[in-house]
Coordinates of C-alpha atoms and ligand atoms in Angstrom, one line a residue:
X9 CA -131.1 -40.7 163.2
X10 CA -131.9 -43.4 160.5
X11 CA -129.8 -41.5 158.5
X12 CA -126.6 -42.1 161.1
X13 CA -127.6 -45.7 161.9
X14 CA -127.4 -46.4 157.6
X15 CA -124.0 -44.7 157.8
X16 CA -122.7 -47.0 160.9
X17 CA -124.2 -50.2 159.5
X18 CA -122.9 -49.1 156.0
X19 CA -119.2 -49.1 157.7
X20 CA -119.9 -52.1 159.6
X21 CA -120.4 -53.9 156.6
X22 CA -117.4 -52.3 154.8
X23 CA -114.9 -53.0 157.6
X24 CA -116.2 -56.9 158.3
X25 CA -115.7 -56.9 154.4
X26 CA -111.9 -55.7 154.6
X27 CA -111.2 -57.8 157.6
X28 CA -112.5 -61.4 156.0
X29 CA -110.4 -60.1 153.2
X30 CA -107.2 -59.9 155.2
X31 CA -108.4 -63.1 157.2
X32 CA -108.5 -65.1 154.4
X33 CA -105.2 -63.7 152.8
X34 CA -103.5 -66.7 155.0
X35 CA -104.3 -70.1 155.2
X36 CA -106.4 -69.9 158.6
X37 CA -104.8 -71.9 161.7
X38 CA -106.4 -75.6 161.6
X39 CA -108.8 -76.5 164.7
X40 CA -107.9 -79.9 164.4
X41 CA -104.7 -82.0 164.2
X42 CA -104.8 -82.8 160.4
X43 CA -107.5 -82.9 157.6
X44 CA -105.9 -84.4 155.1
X45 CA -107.6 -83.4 151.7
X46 CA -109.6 -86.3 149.8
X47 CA -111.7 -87.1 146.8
X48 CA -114.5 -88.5 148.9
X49 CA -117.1 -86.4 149.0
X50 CA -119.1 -87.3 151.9
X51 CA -116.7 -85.8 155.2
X52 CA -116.3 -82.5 156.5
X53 CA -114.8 -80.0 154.0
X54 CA -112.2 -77.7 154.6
X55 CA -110.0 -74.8 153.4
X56 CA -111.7 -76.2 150.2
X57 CA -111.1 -79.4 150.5
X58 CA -112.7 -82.8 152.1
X59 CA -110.6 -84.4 155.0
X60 CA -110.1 -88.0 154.8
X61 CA -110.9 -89.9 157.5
X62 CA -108.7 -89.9 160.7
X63 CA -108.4 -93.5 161.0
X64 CA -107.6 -94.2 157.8
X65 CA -104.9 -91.5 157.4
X66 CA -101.0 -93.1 157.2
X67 CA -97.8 -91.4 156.9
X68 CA -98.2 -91.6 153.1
X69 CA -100.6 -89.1 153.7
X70 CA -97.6 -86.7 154.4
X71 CA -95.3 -87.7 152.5
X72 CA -93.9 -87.1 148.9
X73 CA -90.6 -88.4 147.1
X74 CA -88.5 -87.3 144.4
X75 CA -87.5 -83.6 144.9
X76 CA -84.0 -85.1 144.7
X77 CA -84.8 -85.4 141.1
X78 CA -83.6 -82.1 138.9
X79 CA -86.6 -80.6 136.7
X80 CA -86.5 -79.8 133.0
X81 CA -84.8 -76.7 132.1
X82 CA -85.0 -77.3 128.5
X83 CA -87.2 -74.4 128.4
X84 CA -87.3 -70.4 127.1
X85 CA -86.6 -69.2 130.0
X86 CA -84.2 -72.0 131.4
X87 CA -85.7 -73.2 134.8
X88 CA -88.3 -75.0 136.1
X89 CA -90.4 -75.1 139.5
X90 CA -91.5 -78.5 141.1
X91 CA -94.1 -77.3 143.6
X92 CA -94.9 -80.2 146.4
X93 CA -97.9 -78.4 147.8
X94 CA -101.3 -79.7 149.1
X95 CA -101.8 -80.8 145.2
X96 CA -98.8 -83.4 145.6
X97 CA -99.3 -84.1 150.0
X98 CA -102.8 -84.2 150.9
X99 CA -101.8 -84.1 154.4
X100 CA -100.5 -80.0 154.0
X101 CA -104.1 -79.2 153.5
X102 CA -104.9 -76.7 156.8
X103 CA -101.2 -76.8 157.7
X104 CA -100.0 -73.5 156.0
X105 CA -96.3 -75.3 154.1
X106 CA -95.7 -76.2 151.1
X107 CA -92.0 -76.8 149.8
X108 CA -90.2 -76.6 145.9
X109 CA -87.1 -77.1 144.2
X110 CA -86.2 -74.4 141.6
X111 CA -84.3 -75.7 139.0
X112 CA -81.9 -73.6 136.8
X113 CA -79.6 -73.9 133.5
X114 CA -76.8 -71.3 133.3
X115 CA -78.6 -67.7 132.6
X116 CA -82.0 -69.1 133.4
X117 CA -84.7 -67.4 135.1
X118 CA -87.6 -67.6 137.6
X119 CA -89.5 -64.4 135.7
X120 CA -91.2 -61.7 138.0
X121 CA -94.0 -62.8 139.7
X122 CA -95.9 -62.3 142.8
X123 CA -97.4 -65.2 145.2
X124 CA -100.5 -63.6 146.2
X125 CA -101.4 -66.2 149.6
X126 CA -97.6 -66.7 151.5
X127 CA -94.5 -65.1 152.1
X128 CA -91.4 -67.4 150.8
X129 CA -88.0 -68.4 152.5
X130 CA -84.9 -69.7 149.8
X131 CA -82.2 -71.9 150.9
X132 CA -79.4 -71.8 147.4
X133 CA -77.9 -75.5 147.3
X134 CA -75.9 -74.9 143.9
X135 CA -75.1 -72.5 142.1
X136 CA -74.9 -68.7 142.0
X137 CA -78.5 -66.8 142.1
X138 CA -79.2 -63.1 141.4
X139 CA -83.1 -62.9 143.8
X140 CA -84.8 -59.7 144.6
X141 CA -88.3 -58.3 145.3
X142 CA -89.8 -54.6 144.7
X143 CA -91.8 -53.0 147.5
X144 CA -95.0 -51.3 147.1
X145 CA -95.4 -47.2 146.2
X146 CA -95.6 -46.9 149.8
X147 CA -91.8 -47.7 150.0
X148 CA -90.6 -46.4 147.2
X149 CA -90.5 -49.3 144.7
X150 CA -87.4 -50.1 146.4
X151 CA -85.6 -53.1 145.2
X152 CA -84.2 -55.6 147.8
X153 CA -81.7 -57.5 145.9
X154 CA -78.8 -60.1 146.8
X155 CA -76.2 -62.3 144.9
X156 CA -76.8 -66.3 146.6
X157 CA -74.5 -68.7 147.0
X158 CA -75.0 -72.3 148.6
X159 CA -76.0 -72.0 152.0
X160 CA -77.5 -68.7 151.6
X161 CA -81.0 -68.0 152.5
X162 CA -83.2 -65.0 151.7
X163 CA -86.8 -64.0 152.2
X164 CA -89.6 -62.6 149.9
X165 CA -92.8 -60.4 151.6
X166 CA -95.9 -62.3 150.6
X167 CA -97.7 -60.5 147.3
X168 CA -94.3 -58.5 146.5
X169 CA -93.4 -59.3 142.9
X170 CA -89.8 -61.2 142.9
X171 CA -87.5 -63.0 140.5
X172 CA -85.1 -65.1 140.8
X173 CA -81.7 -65.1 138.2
X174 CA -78.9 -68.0 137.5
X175 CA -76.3 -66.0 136.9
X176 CA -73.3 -68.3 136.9
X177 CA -71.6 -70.5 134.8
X178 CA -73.7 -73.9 136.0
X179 CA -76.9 -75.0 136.6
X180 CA -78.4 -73.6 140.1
X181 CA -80.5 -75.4 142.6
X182 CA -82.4 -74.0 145.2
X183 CA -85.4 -74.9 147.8
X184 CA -88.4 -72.7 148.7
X185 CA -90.9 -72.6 151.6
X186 CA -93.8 -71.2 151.9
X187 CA -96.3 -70.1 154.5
X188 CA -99.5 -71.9 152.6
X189 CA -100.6 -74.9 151.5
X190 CA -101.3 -73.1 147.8
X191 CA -99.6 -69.9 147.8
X192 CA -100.7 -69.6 144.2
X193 CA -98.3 -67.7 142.0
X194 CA -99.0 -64.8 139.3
X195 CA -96.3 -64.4 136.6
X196 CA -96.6 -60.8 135.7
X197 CA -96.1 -61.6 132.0
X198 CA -98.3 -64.2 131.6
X199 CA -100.8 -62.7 134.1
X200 CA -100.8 -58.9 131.8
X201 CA -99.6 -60.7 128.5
X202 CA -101.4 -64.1 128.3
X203 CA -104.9 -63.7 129.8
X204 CA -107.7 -65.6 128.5
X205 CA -109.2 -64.1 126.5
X206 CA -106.3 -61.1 125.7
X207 CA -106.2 -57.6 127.3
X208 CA -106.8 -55.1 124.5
X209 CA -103.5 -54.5 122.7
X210 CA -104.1 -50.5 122.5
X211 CA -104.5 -50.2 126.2
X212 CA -101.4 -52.2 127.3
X213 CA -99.3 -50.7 124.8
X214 CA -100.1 -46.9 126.5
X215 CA -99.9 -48.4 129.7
X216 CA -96.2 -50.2 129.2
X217 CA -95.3 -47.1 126.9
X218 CA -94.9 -49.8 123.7
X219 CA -96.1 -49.6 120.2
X220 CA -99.3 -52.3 119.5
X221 CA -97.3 -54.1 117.3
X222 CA -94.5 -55.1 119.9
X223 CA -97.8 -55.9 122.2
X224 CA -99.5 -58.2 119.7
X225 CA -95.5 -59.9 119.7
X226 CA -95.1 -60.3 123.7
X227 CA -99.1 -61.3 123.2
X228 CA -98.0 -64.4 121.1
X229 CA -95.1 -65.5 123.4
X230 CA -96.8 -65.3 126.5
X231 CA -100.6 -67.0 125.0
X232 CA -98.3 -69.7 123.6
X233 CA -96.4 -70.8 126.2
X234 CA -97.0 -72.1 130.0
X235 CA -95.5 -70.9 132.5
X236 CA -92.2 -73.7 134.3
X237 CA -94.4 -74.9 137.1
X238 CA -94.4 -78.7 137.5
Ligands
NAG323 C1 -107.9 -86.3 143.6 O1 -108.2 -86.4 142.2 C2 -107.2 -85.7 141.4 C3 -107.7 -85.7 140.0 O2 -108.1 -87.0 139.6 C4 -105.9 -86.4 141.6 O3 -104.9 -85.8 140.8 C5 -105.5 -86.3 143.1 O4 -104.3 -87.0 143.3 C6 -106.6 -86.9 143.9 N1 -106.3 -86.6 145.3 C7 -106.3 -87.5 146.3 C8 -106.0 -87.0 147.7 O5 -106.7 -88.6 146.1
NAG324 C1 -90.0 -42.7 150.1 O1 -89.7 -41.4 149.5 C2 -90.1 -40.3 150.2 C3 -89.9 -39.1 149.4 O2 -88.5 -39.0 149.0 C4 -89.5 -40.3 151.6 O3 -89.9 -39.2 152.4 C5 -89.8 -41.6 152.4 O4 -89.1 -41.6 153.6 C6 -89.4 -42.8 151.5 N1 -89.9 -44.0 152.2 C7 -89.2 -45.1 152.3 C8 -89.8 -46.2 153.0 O5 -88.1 -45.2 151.7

């Protein structure tokens, strides 16, 4: 009998572990109008952040100016992202958006990464764009891939690694939404290639099938060199 009731309270405990997990994998639904975030320490803190006073909150508090502006490209891989999230509108905190602009010289590249918190939407407003996502083993690996053009829109599965390719003859422009405030973002190459401190070079170069020497190489672009988020 105890024996059974350790099991049951053992599971308990697992599955409340597994569903906080999946809980908190999305920004949770706000139980209040707005809490915009703030330095002041001394209100009522949430999704990690302090809300600002209600009757001092204005429409600056939600607002943000300048993604009219193109980013820097002038970079190795050619593109850059302006993220406007909760960093940039306090007001987002609890509200689950965020918007960028992805910026693009001809053959740049948004390399494959994954966001792990929100699902994305793209709307293409120049240029031509090679996107795509992989699915998971359970699918196969199967890559969803499309060719963009202005106007188009496509959508990426929240903690699917994507990419995103300029593969015309001009620079490319293009907006993304996403379903959080902070969907976070996890290049692959600087995530397995630039950790601090390094991953041992022996075990990445069995797991990528490479020899150590073209590991210690990748190793020195990717601890070098941050990754094209403004
Ligand atoms: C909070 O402080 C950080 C760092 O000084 C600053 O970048 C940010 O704009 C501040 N946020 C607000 C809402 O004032
Ligand atoms: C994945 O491949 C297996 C084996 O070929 C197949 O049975 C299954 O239907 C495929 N699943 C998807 C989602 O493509």
């Amino acid at each position: 009998m105890k024996g059974l009731l350790q099991f049951l309270l053992a599971k308990i405990i697992l599955l409340a572990a597994l569903a906080s997990s999946f809980v908190y994998s999305y920004d949770p639904n706000p139980l209040q109008d707005y809490c915009v975030a703030t330095n002041e320490t001394n209100g009522v803190y949430v999704n990690g952040k302090f809300c600002k006073d209600p009757k001092l909150v204005t429409a600056d508090d939600f607002f943000y100016s300048g993604l009219n502006i193109p980013g820097n490209t002038n970079n190795r891989l050619g593109s850059t992202v302006t993220d406007v999230d909760v960093r940039r509108i306090p007001g987002l905190n609890t509200l689950g958006v965020a918007i960028a602009r992805f910026d693009f010289a001809p053959g740049g590249q948004i390399p494959p990464h994954i966001h792990p918190r929100a699902s994305q939407i793209i709307l293409v407003l120049k240029g031509k764009l090679l996107v795509g996502f992989v699915a998971s083993n359970d699918y196969n690996y199967t890559l969803f891939s499309k060719v963009l053009y202005p106007g188009d829109v496509f959508a990426f599965p929240i903690g699917l690694v994507q990419f995103h390719a300029n593969i015309g003859n001009t620079n490319a422009v293009a907006i993304g939404v996403v379903g959080s405030q902070d969907p976070g973002v996890i290049p692959i190459g600087n995530a397995v290639f630039g950790s601090k401190p390094l991953i041992d070079p022996k075990l990445l170069a069995k797991a990528f099938a490479l020899d150590v020497n073209t590991v210690r190489h990748i190793q020195g672009v990717f601890s070098n060199e941050d990754y094209i988020v403004n």
